[in-house]
GROMACS .gro file of C-alpha atoms in nm:
model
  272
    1UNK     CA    1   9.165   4.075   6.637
    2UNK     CA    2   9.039   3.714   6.658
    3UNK     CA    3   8.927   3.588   6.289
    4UNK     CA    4   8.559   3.581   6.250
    5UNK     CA    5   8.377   3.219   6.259
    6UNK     CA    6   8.471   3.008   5.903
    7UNK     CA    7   8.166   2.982   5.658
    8UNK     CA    8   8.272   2.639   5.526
    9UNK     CA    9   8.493   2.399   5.628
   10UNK     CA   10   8.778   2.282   5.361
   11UNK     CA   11   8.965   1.960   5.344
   12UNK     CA   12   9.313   1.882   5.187
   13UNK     CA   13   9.107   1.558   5.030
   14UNK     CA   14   8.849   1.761   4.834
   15UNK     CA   15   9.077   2.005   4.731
   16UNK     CA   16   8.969   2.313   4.958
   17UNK     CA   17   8.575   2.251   4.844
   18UNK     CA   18   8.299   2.384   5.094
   19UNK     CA   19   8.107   2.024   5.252
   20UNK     CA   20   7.777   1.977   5.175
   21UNK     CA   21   7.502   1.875   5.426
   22UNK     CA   22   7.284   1.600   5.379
   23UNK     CA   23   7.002   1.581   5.069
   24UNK     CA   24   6.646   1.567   5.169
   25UNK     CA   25   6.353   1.353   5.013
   26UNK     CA   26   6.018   1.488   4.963
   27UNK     CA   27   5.735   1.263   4.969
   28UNK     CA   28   5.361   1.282   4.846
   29UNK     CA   29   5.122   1.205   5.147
   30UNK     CA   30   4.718   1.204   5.062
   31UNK     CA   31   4.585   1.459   5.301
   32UNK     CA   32   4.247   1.329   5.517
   33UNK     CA   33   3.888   1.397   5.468
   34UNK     CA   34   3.887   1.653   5.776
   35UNK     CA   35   4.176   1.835   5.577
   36UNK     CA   36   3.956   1.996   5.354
   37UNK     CA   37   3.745   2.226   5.461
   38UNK     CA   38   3.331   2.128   5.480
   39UNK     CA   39   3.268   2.411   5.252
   40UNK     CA   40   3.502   2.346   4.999
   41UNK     CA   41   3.334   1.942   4.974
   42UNK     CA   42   3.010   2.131   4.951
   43UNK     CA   43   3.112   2.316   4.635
   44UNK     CA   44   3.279   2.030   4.469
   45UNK     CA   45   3.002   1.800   4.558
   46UNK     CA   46   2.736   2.082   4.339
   47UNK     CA   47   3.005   2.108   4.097
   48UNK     CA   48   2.998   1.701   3.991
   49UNK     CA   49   2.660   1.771   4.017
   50UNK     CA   50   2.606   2.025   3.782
   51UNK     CA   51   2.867   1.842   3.514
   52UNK     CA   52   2.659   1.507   3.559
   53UNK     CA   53   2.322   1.697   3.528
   54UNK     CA   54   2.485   1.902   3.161
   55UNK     CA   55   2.578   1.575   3.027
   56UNK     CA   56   2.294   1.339   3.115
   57UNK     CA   57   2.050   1.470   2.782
   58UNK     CA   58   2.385   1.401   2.556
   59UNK     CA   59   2.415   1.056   2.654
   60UNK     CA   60   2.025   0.985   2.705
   61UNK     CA   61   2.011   1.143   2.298
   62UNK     CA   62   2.338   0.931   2.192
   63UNK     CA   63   2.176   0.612   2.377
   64UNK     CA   64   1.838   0.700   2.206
   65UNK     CA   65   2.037   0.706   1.824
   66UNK     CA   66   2.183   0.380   1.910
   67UNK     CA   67   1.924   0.208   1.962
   68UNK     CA   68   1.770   0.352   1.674
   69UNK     CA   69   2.028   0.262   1.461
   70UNK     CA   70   2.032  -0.058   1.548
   71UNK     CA   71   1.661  -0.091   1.529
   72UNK     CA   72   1.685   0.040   1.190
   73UNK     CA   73   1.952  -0.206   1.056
   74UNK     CA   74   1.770  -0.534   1.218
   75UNK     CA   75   1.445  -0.430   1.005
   76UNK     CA   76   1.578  -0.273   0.684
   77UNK     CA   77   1.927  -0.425   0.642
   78UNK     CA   78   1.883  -0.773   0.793
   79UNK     CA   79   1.634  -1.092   0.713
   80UNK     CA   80   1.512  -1.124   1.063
   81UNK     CA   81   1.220  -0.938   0.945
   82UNK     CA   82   1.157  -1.050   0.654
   83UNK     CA   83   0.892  -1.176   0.372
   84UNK     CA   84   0.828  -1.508   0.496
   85UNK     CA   85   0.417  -1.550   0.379
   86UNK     CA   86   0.187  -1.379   0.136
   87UNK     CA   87  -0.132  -1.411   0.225
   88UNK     CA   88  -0.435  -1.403   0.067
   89UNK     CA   89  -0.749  -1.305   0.082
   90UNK     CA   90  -1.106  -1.262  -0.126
   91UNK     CA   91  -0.957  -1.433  -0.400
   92UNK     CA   92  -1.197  -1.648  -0.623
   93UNK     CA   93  -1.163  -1.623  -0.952
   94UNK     CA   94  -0.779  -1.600  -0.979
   95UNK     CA   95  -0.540  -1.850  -0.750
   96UNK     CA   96  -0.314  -1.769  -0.472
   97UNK     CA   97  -0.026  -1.866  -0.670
   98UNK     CA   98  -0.129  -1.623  -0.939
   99UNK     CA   99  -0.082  -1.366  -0.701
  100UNK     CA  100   0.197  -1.448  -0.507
  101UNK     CA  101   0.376  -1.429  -0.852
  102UNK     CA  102   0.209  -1.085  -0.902
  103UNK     CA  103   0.379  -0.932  -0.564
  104UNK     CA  104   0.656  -1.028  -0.716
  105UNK     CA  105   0.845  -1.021  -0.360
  106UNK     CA  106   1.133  -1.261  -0.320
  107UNK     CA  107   1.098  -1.420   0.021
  108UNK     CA  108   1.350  -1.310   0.265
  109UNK     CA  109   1.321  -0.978   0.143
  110UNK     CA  110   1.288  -0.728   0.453
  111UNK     CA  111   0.909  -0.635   0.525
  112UNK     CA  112   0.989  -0.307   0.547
  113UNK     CA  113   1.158  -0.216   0.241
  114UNK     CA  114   0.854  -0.372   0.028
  115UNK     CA  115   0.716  -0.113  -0.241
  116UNK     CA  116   0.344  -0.204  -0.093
  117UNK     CA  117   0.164   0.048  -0.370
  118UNK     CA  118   0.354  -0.109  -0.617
  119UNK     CA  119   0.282  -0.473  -0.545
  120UNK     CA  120  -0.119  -0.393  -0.534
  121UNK     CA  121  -0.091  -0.208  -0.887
  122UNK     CA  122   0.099  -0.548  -0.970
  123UNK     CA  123  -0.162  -0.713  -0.856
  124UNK     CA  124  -0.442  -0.510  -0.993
  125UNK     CA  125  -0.323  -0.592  -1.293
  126UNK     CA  126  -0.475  -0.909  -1.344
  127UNK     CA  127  -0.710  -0.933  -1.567
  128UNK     CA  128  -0.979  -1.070  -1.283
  129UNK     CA  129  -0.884  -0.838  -1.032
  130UNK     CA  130  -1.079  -0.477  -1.025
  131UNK     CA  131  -0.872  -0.337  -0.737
  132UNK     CA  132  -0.645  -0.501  -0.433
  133UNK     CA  133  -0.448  -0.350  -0.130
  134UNK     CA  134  -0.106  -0.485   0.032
  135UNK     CA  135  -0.043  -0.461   0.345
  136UNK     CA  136   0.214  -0.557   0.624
  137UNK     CA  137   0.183  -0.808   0.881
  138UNK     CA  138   0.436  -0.848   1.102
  139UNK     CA  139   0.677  -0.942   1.188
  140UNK     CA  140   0.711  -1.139   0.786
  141UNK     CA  141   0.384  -1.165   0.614
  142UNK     CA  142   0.248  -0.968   0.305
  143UNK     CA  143  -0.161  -0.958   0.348
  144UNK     CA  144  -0.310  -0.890   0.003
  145UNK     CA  145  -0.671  -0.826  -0.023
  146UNK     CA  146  -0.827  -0.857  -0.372
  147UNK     CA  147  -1.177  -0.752  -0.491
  148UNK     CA  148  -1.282  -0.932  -0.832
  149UNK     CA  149  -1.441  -0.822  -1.125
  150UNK     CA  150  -1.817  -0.880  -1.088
  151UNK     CA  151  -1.998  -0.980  -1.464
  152UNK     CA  152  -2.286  -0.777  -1.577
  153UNK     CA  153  -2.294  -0.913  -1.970
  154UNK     CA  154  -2.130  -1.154  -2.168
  155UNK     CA  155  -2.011  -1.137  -2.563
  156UNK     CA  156  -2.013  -1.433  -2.752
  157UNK     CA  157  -1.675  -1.479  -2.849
  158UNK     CA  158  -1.705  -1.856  -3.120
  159UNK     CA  159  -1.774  -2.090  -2.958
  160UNK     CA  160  -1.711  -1.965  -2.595
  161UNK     CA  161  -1.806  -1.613  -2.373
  162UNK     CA  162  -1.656  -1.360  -2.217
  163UNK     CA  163  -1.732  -1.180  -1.947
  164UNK     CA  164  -1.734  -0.871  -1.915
  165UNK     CA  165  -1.779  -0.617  -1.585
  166UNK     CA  166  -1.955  -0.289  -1.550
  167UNK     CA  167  -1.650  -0.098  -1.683
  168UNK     CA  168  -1.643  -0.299  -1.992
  169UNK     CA  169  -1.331  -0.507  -1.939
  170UNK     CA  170  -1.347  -0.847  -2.026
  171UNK     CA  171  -1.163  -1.055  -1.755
  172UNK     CA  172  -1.245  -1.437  -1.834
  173UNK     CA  173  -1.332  -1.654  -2.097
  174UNK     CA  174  -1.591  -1.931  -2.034
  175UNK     CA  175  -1.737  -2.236  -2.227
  176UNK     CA  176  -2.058  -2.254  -2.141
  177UNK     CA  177  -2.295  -1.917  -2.116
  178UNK     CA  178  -2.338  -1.850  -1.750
  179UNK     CA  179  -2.702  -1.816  -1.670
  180UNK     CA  180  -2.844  -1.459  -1.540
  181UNK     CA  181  -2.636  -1.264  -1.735
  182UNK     CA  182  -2.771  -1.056  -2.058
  183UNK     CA  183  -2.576  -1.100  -2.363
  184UNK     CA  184  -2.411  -0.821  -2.599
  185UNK     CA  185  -2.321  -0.851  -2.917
  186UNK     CA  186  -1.997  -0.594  -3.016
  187UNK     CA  187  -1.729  -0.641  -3.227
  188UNK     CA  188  -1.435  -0.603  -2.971
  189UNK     CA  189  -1.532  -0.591  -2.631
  190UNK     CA  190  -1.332  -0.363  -2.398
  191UNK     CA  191  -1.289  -0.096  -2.189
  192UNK     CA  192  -1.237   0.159  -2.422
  193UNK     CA  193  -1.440   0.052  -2.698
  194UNK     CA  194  -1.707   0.346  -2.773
  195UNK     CA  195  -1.979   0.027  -2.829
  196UNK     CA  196  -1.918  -0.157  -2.514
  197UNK     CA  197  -1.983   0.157  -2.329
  198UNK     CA  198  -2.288   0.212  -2.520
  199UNK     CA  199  -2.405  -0.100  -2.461
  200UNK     CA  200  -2.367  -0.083  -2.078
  201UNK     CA  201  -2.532   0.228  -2.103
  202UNK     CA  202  -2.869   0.065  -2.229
  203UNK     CA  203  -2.833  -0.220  -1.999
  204UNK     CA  204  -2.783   0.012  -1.678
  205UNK     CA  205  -3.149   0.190  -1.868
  206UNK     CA  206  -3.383  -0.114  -1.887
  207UNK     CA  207  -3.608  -0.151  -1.653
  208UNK     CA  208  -3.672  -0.529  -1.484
  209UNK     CA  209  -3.951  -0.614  -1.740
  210UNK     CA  210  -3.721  -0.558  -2.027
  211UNK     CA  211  -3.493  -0.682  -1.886
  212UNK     CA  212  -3.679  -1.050  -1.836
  213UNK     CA  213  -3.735  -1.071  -2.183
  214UNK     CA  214  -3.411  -0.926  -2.333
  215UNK     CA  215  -3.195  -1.173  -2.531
  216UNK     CA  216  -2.934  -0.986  -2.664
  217UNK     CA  217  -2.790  -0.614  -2.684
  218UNK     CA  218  -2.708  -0.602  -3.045
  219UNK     CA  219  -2.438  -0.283  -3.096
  220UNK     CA  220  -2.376  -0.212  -3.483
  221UNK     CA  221  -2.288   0.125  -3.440
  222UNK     CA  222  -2.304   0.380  -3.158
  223UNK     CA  223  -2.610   0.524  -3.381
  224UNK     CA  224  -2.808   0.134  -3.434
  225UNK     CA  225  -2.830  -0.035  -3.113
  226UNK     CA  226  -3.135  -0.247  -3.101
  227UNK     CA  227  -3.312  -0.501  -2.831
  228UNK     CA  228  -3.350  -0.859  -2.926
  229UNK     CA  229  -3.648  -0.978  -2.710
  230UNK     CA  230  -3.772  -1.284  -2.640
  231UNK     CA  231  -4.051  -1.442  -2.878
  232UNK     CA  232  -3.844  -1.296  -3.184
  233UNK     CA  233  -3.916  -0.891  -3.124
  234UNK     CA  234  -3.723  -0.612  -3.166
  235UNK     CA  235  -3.644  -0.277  -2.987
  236UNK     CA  236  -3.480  -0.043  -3.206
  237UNK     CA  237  -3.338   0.183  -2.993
  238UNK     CA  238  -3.101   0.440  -3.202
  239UNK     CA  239  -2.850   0.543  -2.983
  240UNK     CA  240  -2.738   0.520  -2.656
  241UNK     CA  241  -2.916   0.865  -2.526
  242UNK     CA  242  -3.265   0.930  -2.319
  243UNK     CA  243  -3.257   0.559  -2.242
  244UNK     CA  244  -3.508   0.607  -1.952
  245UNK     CA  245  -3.726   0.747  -2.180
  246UNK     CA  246  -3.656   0.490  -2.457
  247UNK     CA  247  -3.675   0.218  -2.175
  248UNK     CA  248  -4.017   0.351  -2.032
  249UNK     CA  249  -4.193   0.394  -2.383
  250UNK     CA  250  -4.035   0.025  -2.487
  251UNK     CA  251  -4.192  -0.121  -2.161
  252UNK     CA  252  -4.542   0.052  -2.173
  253UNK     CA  253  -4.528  -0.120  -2.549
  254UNK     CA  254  -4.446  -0.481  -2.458
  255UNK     CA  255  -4.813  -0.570  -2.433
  256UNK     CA  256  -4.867  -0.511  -2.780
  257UNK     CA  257  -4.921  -0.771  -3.053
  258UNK     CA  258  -4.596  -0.672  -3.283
  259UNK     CA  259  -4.277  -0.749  -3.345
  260UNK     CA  260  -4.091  -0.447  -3.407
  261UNK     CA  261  -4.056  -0.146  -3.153
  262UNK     CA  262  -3.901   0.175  -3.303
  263UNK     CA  263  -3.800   0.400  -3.004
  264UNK     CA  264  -3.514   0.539  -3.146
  265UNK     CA  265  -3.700   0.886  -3.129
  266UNK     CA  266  -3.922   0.799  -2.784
  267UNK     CA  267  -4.124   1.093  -2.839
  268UNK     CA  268  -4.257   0.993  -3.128
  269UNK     CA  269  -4.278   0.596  -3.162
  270UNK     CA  270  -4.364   0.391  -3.424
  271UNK     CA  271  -4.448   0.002  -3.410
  272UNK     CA  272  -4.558  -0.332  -3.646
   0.00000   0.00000   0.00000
């Protein structure tokens, strides 16, 4: 019986080891378009899709903070935008240096990060000045708008006046007495002095004929106010209530020969 067919060969040089055949080498090769199937494109095509369309509102949003951001830090954090002018405006009785001091706002200093109701109470507080806004102007200018104290009286104060406004506050000094304006006599004029009140009160009372011959509000005690008219007459006029009716009896009574007007008590008025 004939030996079957061997399964390896040996050699004497290897030592009776089976031959091996030769090695293979495997290569990568990119398949072409028409190797992939026109429905499979399709659904990766609408897949990209979908992914682009999911992440389009994230980078639109992180775009959006960025610019934000660097909006932000150009106007608050940098000088590009900053206090370059202060500008003002109705300004009469005080000077624009006066109030550039009273902003207080170191040029350079960004527009935005200015305190604007703090500068107009800084501002405000001027003696002169009754009220006054702040406002931005961009892209570096502070716009401040000041209203002034208007003078209704004036107290002699030695040898000079001051003037006072409707509120009572006395907001400038003068040499020489203004004319037009009615003079008081108190012993501290101010806001919250009980006789400057009262003697705004009477003033705000007269009417225009007592008011052309008035000389001088005369306030030596909330209780003894009296009228110094012209021609050396006198309106005593108590205290500071009922001064319409005080103010109408004291006007129907001008025409009289006297010097003396009681109408403390207007209902009952005396005269000499």
């Amino acid at each position: 019986m004939s030996p079957g067919p061997a399964r390896g060969r040996t050699s004497a040089a290897d030592g009776g080891a089976p031959r091996r055949g030769p090695a293979r080498r495997w290569q990568l090769v990119r398949a072409g378009r028409d190797a992939v199937p026109p429905s499979t494109r399709r659904f990766m095509a609408r897949a990209r899709q979908r992914r682009m369309r999911a992440a389009l509102p994230w980078a639109v949003a992180a775009g959006v903070l960025a610019l934000a951001g660097l909006v932000a830090w150009t106007v608050l954090g940098t000088g590009l935008f900053g206090v370059r002018e202060v500008r003002v405006e109705g300004a009469d009785l005080v000077t624009p240096v006066q109030v550039h001091d009273a902003v207080g706002v170191p040029d350079g200093v960004p527009l935005a990060r200015v305190d604007l109701a703090a500068a107009a109470r800084r501002v405000g507080a001027l003696p002169a000045v009754e009220r006054a806004t702040v406002s931005r102007d961009w892209p570096g200018a502070l716009v401040v708008r000041v209203t002034e104290r208007t003078a209704v009286a004036l107290v002699p104060q030695g040898e000079a006046f001051a003037l006072i406004d409707r509120s009572g506050v006395a907001f400038r000094t003068v040499e020489r007495r203004p004319a037009g304006l009615p003079q008081v006599t108190v012993a501290r004029p101010a806001a919250d002095d009980p006789g400057t009140r009262a003697a705004l009160e009477v003033l705000v009372a007269l009417t225009p004929q007592l008011r052309a011959e008035l000389v001088d509000v005369n306030v030596e005690g909330l209780a003894r106010i009296s009228l110094r008219l012209r021609g050396d007459r006198t309106v005593v006029w108590g205290d500071a209530s009922r001064g319409t009716d005080k103010a109408r009896v004291a006007t129907a009574l001008l025409g009289e020969d006297t010097d003396r007007i009681d109408v403390s008590a207007p209902d009952v008025v005396t005269f000499r």
